[in-house]
Amino acid sequence: MIEPSGPHDPDGLVIAALLVACPSFAEPWRDHVAGPYGEIGPDIDSGVFAQHLVGLLEANRTNEFAAVFAAVERLLVDGDDGIRYLVAFGLIENVQNISSNRRDWAFAARFRE
């Protein structure tokens, strides 16, 4: 997939969908928005969500995963090129990198379930 030009998710549709699918992200999201990160953008936001998902898996709190990955699938199918790129390379790749770096590839593979 070639990175599309222009903003990837100017209307914040990805984070909006993920917040609905994953209510436990509401507080970390509020902390992120209020934090000292400067300008917040979709790439950073998706990385924050990826960290949250990895933390949930580490804590064996996967009850929201079905809804999260259903939302991810909807975004990949129904989203425009920018949204699909953000989900694939901003969210899914971050989940893979964060989980394999925190633990190992066997741990990262648990997201396949």
mmCIF file of N, CA and C in Angstrom:
data_model
loop_
_atom_site.group_PDB
_atom_site.id
_atom_site.type_symbol
_atom_site.label_atom_id
_atom_site.label_comp_id
_atom_site.label_asym_id
_atom_site.label_seq_id
_atom_site.Cartn_x
_atom_site.Cartn_y
_atom_site.Cartn_z
ATOM 1 N N MET A 1 0.845 -1.165 0.000
ATOM 2 C CA MET A 1 0.000 0.000 0.000
ATOM 3 C C MET A 1 0.897 1.238 0.000
ATOM 4 N N ILE A 2 0.633 2.141 -0.881
ATOM 5 C CA ILE A 2 1.366 3.394 -0.968
ATOM 6 C C ILE A 2 0.686 4.419 -0.068
ATOM 7 N N GLU A 3 1.501 5.157 0.672
ATOM 8 C CA GLU A 3 0.936 6.160 1.572
ATOM 9 C C GLU A 3 0.238 7.242 0.772
ATOM 10 N N PRO A 4 -1.041 7.468 1.066
ATOM 11 C CA PRO A 4 -1.768 8.519 0.345
ATOM 12 C C PRO A 4 -1.302 9.909 0.779
ATOM 13 N N SER A 5 -1.413 10.841 -0.124
ATOM 14 C CA SER A 5 -1.057 12.212 0.224
ATOM 15 C C SER A 5 -2.166 12.826 1.076
ATOM 16 N N GLY A 6 -1.833 13.857 1.774
ATOM 17 C CA GLY A 6 -2.832 14.541 2.592
ATOM 18 C C GLY A 6 -3.000 13.893 3.942
ATOM 19 N N PRO A 7 -3.826 14.491 4.775
ATOM 20 C CA PRO A 7 -4.051 13.955 6.120
ATOM 21 C C PRO A 7 -4.734 12.590 6.062
ATOM 22 N N HIS A 8 -4.361 11.729 6.997
ATOM 23 C CA HIS A 8 -4.886 10.361 6.992
ATOM 24 C C HIS A 8 -6.267 10.243 7.617
ATOM 25 N N ASP A 9 -6.565 11.045 8.566
ATOM 26 C CA ASP A 9 -7.872 10.960 9.244
ATOM 27 C C ASP A 9 -8.227 12.329 9.820
ATOM 28 N N PRO A 10 -8.488 13.303 8.958
ATOM 29 C CA PRO A 10 -8.697 14.671 9.449
ATOM 30 C C PRO A 10 -9.921 14.832 10.344
ATOM 31 N N ASP A 11 -10.881 13.930 10.236
ATOM 32 C CA ASP A 11 -12.100 14.054 11.041
ATOM 33 C C ASP A 11 -12.074 13.213 12.314
ATOM 34 N N GLY A 12 -10.974 12.513 12.575
ATOM 35 C CA GLY A 12 -10.866 11.720 13.800
ATOM 36 C C GLY A 12 -11.772 10.514 13.849
ATOM 37 N N LEU A 13 -12.100 9.943 12.703
ATOM 38 C CA LEU A 13 -13.023 8.805 12.664
ATOM 39 C C LEU A 13 -12.442 7.545 13.291
ATOM 40 N N VAL A 14 -11.135 7.360 13.156
ATOM 41 C CA VAL A 14 -10.522 6.141 13.692
ATOM 42 C C VAL A 14 -10.614 6.134 15.214
ATOM 43 N N ILE A 15 -10.141 7.184 15.858
ATOM 44 C CA ILE A 15 -10.190 7.228 17.324
ATOM 45 C C ILE A 15 -11.630 7.209 17.814
ATOM 46 N N ALA A 16 -12.528 7.878 17.127
ATOM 47 C CA ALA A 16 -13.938 7.862 17.536
ATOM 48 C C ALA A 16 -14.483 6.433 17.536
ATOM 49 N N ALA A 17 -14.171 5.671 16.497
ATOM 50 C CA ALA A 17 -14.647 4.282 16.409
ATOM 51 C C ALA A 17 -14.002 3.424 17.496
ATOM 52 N N LEU A 18 -12.726 3.644 17.759
ATOM 53 C CA LEU A 18 -12.030 2.844 18.767
ATOM 54 C C LEU A 18 -12.503 3.168 20.178
ATOM 55 N N LEU A 19 -12.837 4.422 20.432
ATOM 56 C CA LEU A 19 -13.375 4.789 21.744
ATOM 57 C C LEU A 19 -14.731 4.132 22.003
ATOM 58 N N VAL A 20 -15.548 4.014 20.974
ATOM 59 C CA VAL A 20 -16.843 3.339 21.119
ATOM 60 C C VAL A 20 -16.626 1.851 21.374
ATOM 61 N N ALA A 21 -15.706 1.255 20.632
ATOM 62 C CA ALA A 21 -15.469 -0.187 20.737
ATOM 63 C C ALA A 21 -14.738 -0.573 22.018
ATOM 64 N N CYS A 22 -13.989 0.366 22.592
ATOM 65 C CA CYS A 22 -13.115 0.057 23.732
ATOM 66 C C CYS A 22 -13.295 1.097 24.841
ATOM 67 N N PRO A 23 -14.370 0.986 25.616
ATOM 68 C CA PRO A 23 -14.629 1.973 26.665
ATOM 69 C C PRO A 23 -13.490 2.125 27.677
ATOM 70 N N SER A 24 -12.690 1.090 27.874
ATOM 71 C CA SER A 24 -11.587 1.199 28.837
ATOM 72 C C SER A 24 -10.511 2.176 28.362
ATOM 73 N N PHE A 25 -10.571 2.597 27.108
ATOM 74 C CA PHE A 25 -9.599 3.552 26.578
ATOM 75 C C PHE A 25 -9.976 4.999 26.906
ATOM 76 N N ALA A 26 -11.176 5.224 27.422
ATOM 77 C CA ALA A 26 -11.644 6.597 27.660
ATOM 78 C C ALA A 26 -10.711 7.374 28.587
ATOM 79 N N GLU A 27 -10.324 6.786 29.693
ATOM 80 C CA GLU A 27 -9.452 7.501 30.632
ATOM 81 C C GLU A 27 -8.042 7.697 30.070
ATOM 82 N N PRO A 28 -7.402 6.657 29.512
ATOM 83 C CA PRO A 28 -6.087 6.904 28.900
ATOM 84 C C PRO A 28 -6.153 7.942 27.776
ATOM 85 N N TRP A 29 -7.262 7.973 27.044
ATOM 86 C CA TRP A 29 -7.418 8.959 25.977
ATOM 87 C C TRP A 29 -7.476 10.370 26.557
ATOM 88 N N ARG A 30 -8.265 10.546 27.624
ATOM 89 C CA ARG A 30 -8.348 11.862 28.275
ATOM 90 C C ARG A 30 -6.968 12.296 28.772
ATOM 91 N N ASP A 31 -6.222 11.364 29.355
ATOM 92 C CA ASP A 31 -4.870 11.678 29.831
ATOM 93 C C ASP A 31 -3.962 12.081 28.674
ATOM 94 N N HIS A 32 -4.073 11.376 27.582
ATOM 95 C CA HIS A 32 -3.258 11.667 26.398
ATOM 96 C C HIS A 32 -3.570 13.058 25.852
ATOM 97 N N VAL A 33 -4.841 13.363 25.716
ATOM 98 C CA VAL A 33 -5.250 14.652 25.159
ATOM 99 C C VAL A 33 -4.813 15.798 26.078
ATOM 100 N N ALA A 34 -4.873 15.569 27.384
ATOM 101 C CA ALA A 34 -4.511 16.615 28.343
ATOM 102 C C ALA A 34 -3.005 16.690 28.600
ATOM 103 N N GLY A 35 -2.260 15.710 28.117
ATOM 104 C CA GLY A 35 -0.831 15.627 28.426
ATOM 105 C C GLY A 35 0.033 16.611 27.661
ATOM 106 N N PRO A 36 1.312 16.550 27.925
ATOM 107 C CA PRO A 36 2.278 17.511 27.374
ATOM 108 C C PRO A 36 2.827 17.107 25.999
ATOM 109 N N TYR A 37 2.005 16.530 25.159
ATOM 110 C CA TYR A 37 2.490 16.001 23.886
ATOM 111 C C TYR A 37 2.554 17.033 22.778
ATOM 112 N N GLY A 38 2.112 18.225 23.028
ATOM 113 C CA GLY A 38 2.081 19.205 21.952
ATOM 114 C C GLY A 38 0.953 18.878 20.993
ATOM 115 N N GLU A 39 1.232 19.027 19.726
ATOM 116 C CA GLU A 39 0.208 18.760 18.721
ATOM 117 C C GLU A 39 -0.079 17.267 18.642
ATOM 118 N N ILE A 40 -1.319 16.904 18.785
ATOM 119 C CA ILE A 40 -1.738 15.501 18.724
ATOM 120 C C ILE A 40 -2.255 15.236 17.321
ATOM 121 N N GLY A 41 -1.846 14.133 16.758
ATOM 122 C CA GLY A 41 -2.282 13.774 15.419
ATOM 123 C C GLY A 41 -2.626 12.306 15.341
ATOM 124 N N PRO A 42 -3.216 11.894 14.248
ATOM 125 C CA PRO A 42 -3.696 10.518 14.121
ATOM 126 C C PRO A 42 -2.613 9.460 14.300
ATOM 127 N N ASP A 43 -1.399 9.730 13.848
ATOM 128 C CA ASP A 43 -0.342 8.726 13.988
ATOM 129 C C ASP A 43 0.025 8.514 15.453
ATOM 130 N N ILE A 44 0.160 9.593 16.192
ATOM 131 C CA ILE A 44 0.468 9.488 17.625
ATOM 132 C C ILE A 44 -0.715 8.868 18.360
ATOM 133 N N ASP A 45 -1.921 9.314 18.028
ATOM 134 C CA ASP A 45 -3.125 8.797 18.685
ATOM 135 C C ASP A 45 -3.253 7.286 18.507
ATOM 136 N N SER A 46 -2.999 6.795 17.303
ATOM 137 C CA SER A 46 -3.123 5.350 17.066
ATOM 138 C C SER A 46 -2.059 4.588 17.844
ATOM 139 N N GLY A 47 -0.882 5.193 18.031
ATOM 140 C CA GLY A 47 0.153 4.563 18.843
ATOM 141 C C GLY A 47 -0.243 4.474 20.310
ATOM 142 N N VAL A 48 -0.911 5.501 20.807
ATOM 143 C CA VAL A 48 -1.400 5.482 22.192
ATOM 144 C C VAL A 48 -2.442 4.382 22.359
ATOM 145 N N PHE A 49 -3.321 4.240 21.368
ATOM 146 C CA PHE A 49 -4.317 3.164 21.446
ATOM 147 C C PHE A 49 -3.638 1.801 21.369
ATOM 148 N N ALA A 50 -2.645 1.661 20.519
ATOM 149 C CA ALA A 50 -1.919 0.390 20.409
ATOM 150 C C ALA A 50 -1.292 0.014 21.751
ATOM 151 N N GLN A 51 -0.702 0.989 22.438
ATOM 152 C CA GLN A 51 -0.126 0.729 23.759
ATOM 153 C C GLN A 51 -1.203 0.245 24.726
ATOM 154 N N HIS A 52 -2.374 0.849 24.642
ATOM 155 C CA HIS A 52 -3.488 0.437 25.508
ATOM 156 C C HIS A 52 -3.872 -1.015 25.226
ATOM 157 N N LEU A 53 -3.983 -1.380 23.951
ATOM 158 C CA LEU A 53 -4.356 -2.763 23.597
ATOM 159 C C LEU A 53 -3.322 -3.756 24.112
ATOM 160 N N VAL A 54 -2.053 -3.436 23.951
ATOM 161 C CA VAL A 54 -1.005 -4.334 24.436
ATOM 162 C C VAL A 54 -1.101 -4.466 25.958
ATOM 163 N N GLY A 55 -1.346 -3.374 26.639
ATOM 164 C CA GLY A 55 -1.524 -3.425 28.088
ATOM 165 C C GLY A 55 -2.703 -4.291 28.497
ATOM 166 N N LEU A 56 -3.793 -4.206 27.729
ATOM 167 C CA LEU A 56 -4.949 -5.057 28.022
ATOM 168 C C LEU A 56 -4.599 -6.531 27.872
ATOM 169 N N LEU A 57 -3.864 -6.859 26.813
ATOM 170 C CA LEU A 57 -3.469 -8.257 26.609
ATOM 171 C C LEU A 57 -2.531 -8.709 27.722
ATOM 172 N N GLU A 58 -1.610 -7.850 28.123
ATOM 173 C CA GLU A 58 -0.701 -8.204 29.226
ATOM 174 C C GLU A 58 -1.481 -8.493 30.503
ATOM 175 N N ALA A 59 -2.570 -7.773 30.703
ATOM 176 C CA ALA A 59 -3.394 -7.952 31.902
ATOM 177 C C ALA A 59 -4.469 -9.020 31.719
ATOM 178 N N ASN A 60 -4.467 -9.671 30.568
ATOM 179 C CA ASN A 60 -5.481 -10.695 30.246
ATOM 180 C C ASN A 60 -6.896 -10.122 30.285
ATOM 181 N N ARG A 61 -7.042 -8.869 29.900
ATOM 182 C CA ARG A 61 -8.346 -8.204 29.872
ATOM 183 C C ARG A 61 -8.748 -8.024 28.409
ATOM 184 N N THR A 62 -9.154 -9.096 27.776
ATOM 185 C CA THR A 62 -9.410 -9.087 26.337
ATOM 186 C C THR A 62 -10.900 -9.039 25.995
ATOM 187 N N ASN A 63 -11.752 -8.746 26.960
ATOM 188 C CA ASN A 63 -13.194 -8.764 26.711
ATOM 189 C C ASN A 63 -13.630 -7.730 25.673
ATOM 190 N N GLU A 64 -12.857 -6.681 25.444
ATOM 191 C CA GLU A 64 -13.225 -5.664 24.458
ATOM 192 C C GLU A 64 -12.624 -5.950 23.074
ATOM 193 N N PHE A 65 -11.793 -6.960 22.955
ATOM 194 C CA PHE A 65 -11.076 -7.197 21.710
ATOM 195 C C PHE A 65 -11.993 -7.508 20.531
ATOM 196 N N ALA A 66 -13.049 -8.261 20.742
ATOM 197 C CA ALA A 66 -13.950 -8.584 19.622
ATOM 198 C C ALA A 66 -14.529 -7.303 19.028
ATOM 199 N N ALA A 67 -14.982 -6.403 19.870
ATOM 200 C CA ALA A 67 -15.544 -5.135 19.383
ATOM 201 C C ALA A 67 -14.465 -4.271 18.745
ATOM 202 N N VAL A 68 -13.269 -4.253 19.332
ATOM 203 C CA VAL A 68 -12.171 -3.454 18.775
ATOM 204 C C VAL A 68 -11.815 -3.935 17.381
ATOM 205 N N PHE A 69 -11.630 -5.226 17.228
ATOM 206 C CA PHE A 69 -11.197 -5.726 15.930
ATOM 207 C C PHE A 69 -12.326 -5.731 14.899
ATOM 208 N N ALA A 70 -13.564 -5.756 15.354
ATOM 209 C CA ALA A 70 -14.688 -5.550 14.421
ATOM 210 C C ALA A 70 -14.654 -4.110 13.909
ATOM 211 N N ALA A 71 -14.362 -3.167 14.795
ATOM 212 C CA ALA A 71 -14.248 -1.760 14.376
ATOM 213 C C ALA A 71 -13.066 -1.579 13.433
ATOM 214 N N VAL A 72 -11.948 -2.220 13.737
ATOM 215 C CA VAL A 72 -10.773 -2.145 12.866
ATOM 216 C C VAL A 72 -11.114 -2.686 11.482
ATOM 217 N N GLU A 73 -11.797 -3.801 11.443
ATOM 218 C CA GLU A 73 -12.186 -4.380 10.144
ATOM 219 C C GLU A 73 -13.107 -3.435 9.375
ATOM 220 N N ARG A 74 -14.075 -2.846 10.061
ATOM 221 C CA ARG A 74 -14.973 -1.884 9.401
ATOM 222 C C ARG A 74 -14.196 -0.707 8.827
ATOM 223 N N LEU A 75 -13.234 -0.203 9.593
ATOM 224 C CA LEU A 75 -12.423 0.921 9.119
ATOM 225 C C LEU A 75 -11.596 0.527 7.899
ATOM 226 N N LEU A 76 -11.075 -0.690 7.902
ATOM 227 C CA LEU A 76 -10.284 -1.149 6.757
ATOM 228 C C LEU A 76 -11.138 -1.355 5.514
ATOM 229 N N VAL A 77 -12.367 -1.782 5.697
ATOM 230 C CA VAL A 77 -13.255 -2.033 4.562
ATOM 231 C C VAL A 77 -13.924 -0.750 4.079
ATOM 232 N N ASP A 78 -14.424 0.044 5.016
ATOM 233 C CA ASP A 78 -15.241 1.200 4.647
ATOM 234 C C ASP A 78 -14.482 2.529 4.608
ATOM 235 N N GLY A 79 -13.290 2.561 5.182
ATOM 236 C CA GLY A 79 -12.541 3.817 5.255
ATOM 237 C C GLY A 79 -11.945 4.220 3.922
ATOM 238 N N ASP A 80 -11.603 5.498 3.823
ATOM 239 C CA ASP A 80 -10.922 5.964 2.614
ATOM 240 C C ASP A 80 -9.459 5.529 2.675
ATOM 241 N N ASP A 81 -8.688 5.884 1.666
ATOM 242 C CA ASP A 81 -7.288 5.464 1.597
ATOM 243 C C ASP A 81 -6.490 5.914 2.812
ATOM 244 N N GLY A 82 -6.730 7.132 3.283
ATOM 245 C CA GLY A 82 -6.007 7.644 4.435
ATOM 246 C C GLY A 82 -6.322 6.873 5.706
ATOM 247 N N ILE A 83 -7.583 6.552 5.903
ATOM 248 C CA ILE A 83 -7.986 5.791 7.090
ATOM 249 C C ILE A 83 -7.424 4.375 7.025
ATOM 250 N N ARG A 84 -7.518 3.734 5.864
ATOM 251 C CA ARG A 84 -6.967 2.377 5.729
ATOM 252 C C ARG A 84 -5.466 2.372 5.997
ATOM 253 N N TYR A 85 -4.762 3.379 5.496
ATOM 254 C CA TYR A 85 -3.322 3.469 5.718
ATOM 255 C C TYR A 85 -3.027 3.665 7.210
ATOM 256 N N LEU A 86 -3.755 4.543 7.857
ATOM 257 C CA LEU A 86 -3.560 4.806 9.281
ATOM 258 C C LEU A 86 -3.814 3.553 10.112
ATOM 259 N N VAL A 87 -4.875 2.831 9.811
ATOM 260 C CA VAL A 87 -5.199 1.623 10.573
ATOM 261 C C VAL A 87 -4.127 0.550 10.348
ATOM 262 N N ALA A 88 -3.720 0.366 9.096
ATOM 263 C CA ALA A 88 -2.743 -0.681 8.792
ATOM 264 C C ALA A 88 -1.359 -0.357 9.348
ATOM 265 N N PHE A 89 -0.902 0.867 9.117
ATOM 266 C CA PHE A 89 0.477 1.205 9.462
ATOM 267 C C PHE A 89 0.601 2.024 10.740
ATOM 268 N N GLY A 90 -0.479 2.602 11.205
ATOM 269 C CA GLY A 90 -0.435 3.357 12.448
ATOM 270 C C GLY A 90 -0.886 2.530 13.625
ATOM 271 N N LEU A 91 -1.898 1.699 13.425
ATOM 272 C CA LEU A 91 -2.440 0.918 14.533
ATOM 273 C C LEU A 91 -1.914 -0.511 14.531
ATOM 274 N N ILE A 92 -2.184 -1.246 13.475
ATOM 275 C CA ILE A 92 -1.818 -2.669 13.462
ATOM 276 C C ILE A 92 -0.303 -2.853 13.565
ATOM 277 N N GLU A 93 0.446 -2.064 12.829
ATOM 278 C CA GLU A 93 1.907 -2.187 12.906
ATOM 279 C C GLU A 93 2.414 -1.786 14.283
ATOM 280 N N ASN A 94 1.816 -0.765 14.890
ATOM 281 C CA ASN A 94 2.205 -0.387 16.250
ATOM 282 C C ASN A 94 1.900 -1.491 17.254
ATOM 283 N N VAL A 95 0.757 -2.132 17.124
ATOM 284 C CA VAL A 95 0.420 -3.245 18.026
ATOM 285 C C VAL A 95 1.490 -4.327 17.902
ATOM 286 N N GLN A 96 1.850 -4.647 16.678
ATOM 287 C CA GLN A 96 2.867 -5.672 16.440
ATOM 288 C C GLN A 96 4.206 -5.266 17.052
ATOM 289 N N ASN A 97 4.644 -4.053 16.778
ATOM 290 C CA ASN A 97 5.946 -3.601 17.268
ATOM 291 C C ASN A 97 5.986 -3.472 18.785
ATOM 292 N N ILE A 98 4.968 -2.875 19.365
ATOM 293 C CA ILE A 98 4.949 -2.675 20.813
ATOM 294 C C ILE A 98 4.896 -4.018 21.533
ATOM 295 N N SER A 99 4.019 -4.911 21.088
ATOM 296 C CA SER A 99 3.881 -6.192 21.782
ATOM 297 C C SER A 99 5.125 -7.055 21.635
ATOM 298 N N SER A 100 5.733 -7.068 20.463
ATOM 299 C CA SER A 100 6.934 -7.893 20.288
ATOM 300 C C SER A 100 8.131 -7.289 21.017
ATOM 301 N N ASN A 101 8.206 -5.964 21.111
ATOM 302 C CA ASN A 101 9.313 -5.338 21.827
ATOM 303 C C ASN A 101 9.160 -5.436 23.343
ATOM 304 N N ARG A 102 7.924 -5.332 23.833
ATOM 305 C CA ARG A 102 7.721 -5.448 25.279
ATOM 306 C C ARG A 102 7.947 -6.880 25.747
ATOM 307 N N ARG A 103 7.523 -7.822 24.930
ATOM 308 C CA ARG A 103 7.596 -9.242 25.302
ATOM 309 C C ARG A 103 8.427 -9.991 24.272
ATOM 310 N N ASP A 104 7.738 -10.586 23.310
ATOM 311 C CA ASP A 104 8.407 -11.325 22.243
ATOM 312 C C ASP A 104 7.381 -11.607 21.152
ATOM 313 N N TRP A 105 7.827 -12.271 20.090
ATOM 314 C CA TRP A 105 6.928 -12.526 18.962
ATOM 315 C C TRP A 105 5.808 -13.496 19.331
ATOM 316 N N ALA A 106 6.084 -14.421 20.249
ATOM 317 C CA ALA A 106 5.030 -15.349 20.677
ATOM 318 C C ALA A 106 3.908 -14.581 21.362
ATOM 319 N N PHE A 107 4.267 -13.595 22.178
ATOM 320 C CA PHE A 107 3.247 -12.761 22.816
ATOM 321 C C PHE A 107 2.484 -11.964 21.765
ATOM 322 N N ALA A 108 3.204 -11.355 20.817
ATOM 323 C CA ALA A 108 2.552 -10.576 19.762
ATOM 324 C C ALA A 108 1.592 -11.439 18.968
ATOM 325 N N ALA A 109 1.926 -12.697 18.782
ATOM 326 C CA ALA A 109 1.070 -13.600 18.002
ATOM 327 C C ALA A 109 -0.268 -13.854 18.691
ATOM 328 N N ARG A 110 -0.382 -13.562 19.965
ATOM 329 C CA ARG A 110 -1.657 -13.750 20.665
ATOM 330 C C ARG A 110 -2.741 -12.827 20.123
ATOM 331 N N PHE A 111 -2.359 -11.766 19.424
ATOM 332 C CA PHE A 111 -3.361 -10.880 18.822
ATOM 333 C C PHE A 111 -4.057 -11.561 17.647
ATOM 334 N N ARG A 112 -3.489 -12.609 17.089
ATOM 335 C CA ARG A 112 -4.134 -13.311 15.975
ATOM 336 C C ARG A 112 -5.466 -13.923 16.376
ATOM 337 N N GLU A 113 -5.567 -14.311 17.651
ATOM 338 C CA GLU A 113 -6.801 -14.905 18.120
ATOM 339 C C GLU A 113 -7.941 -13.962 17.925
#
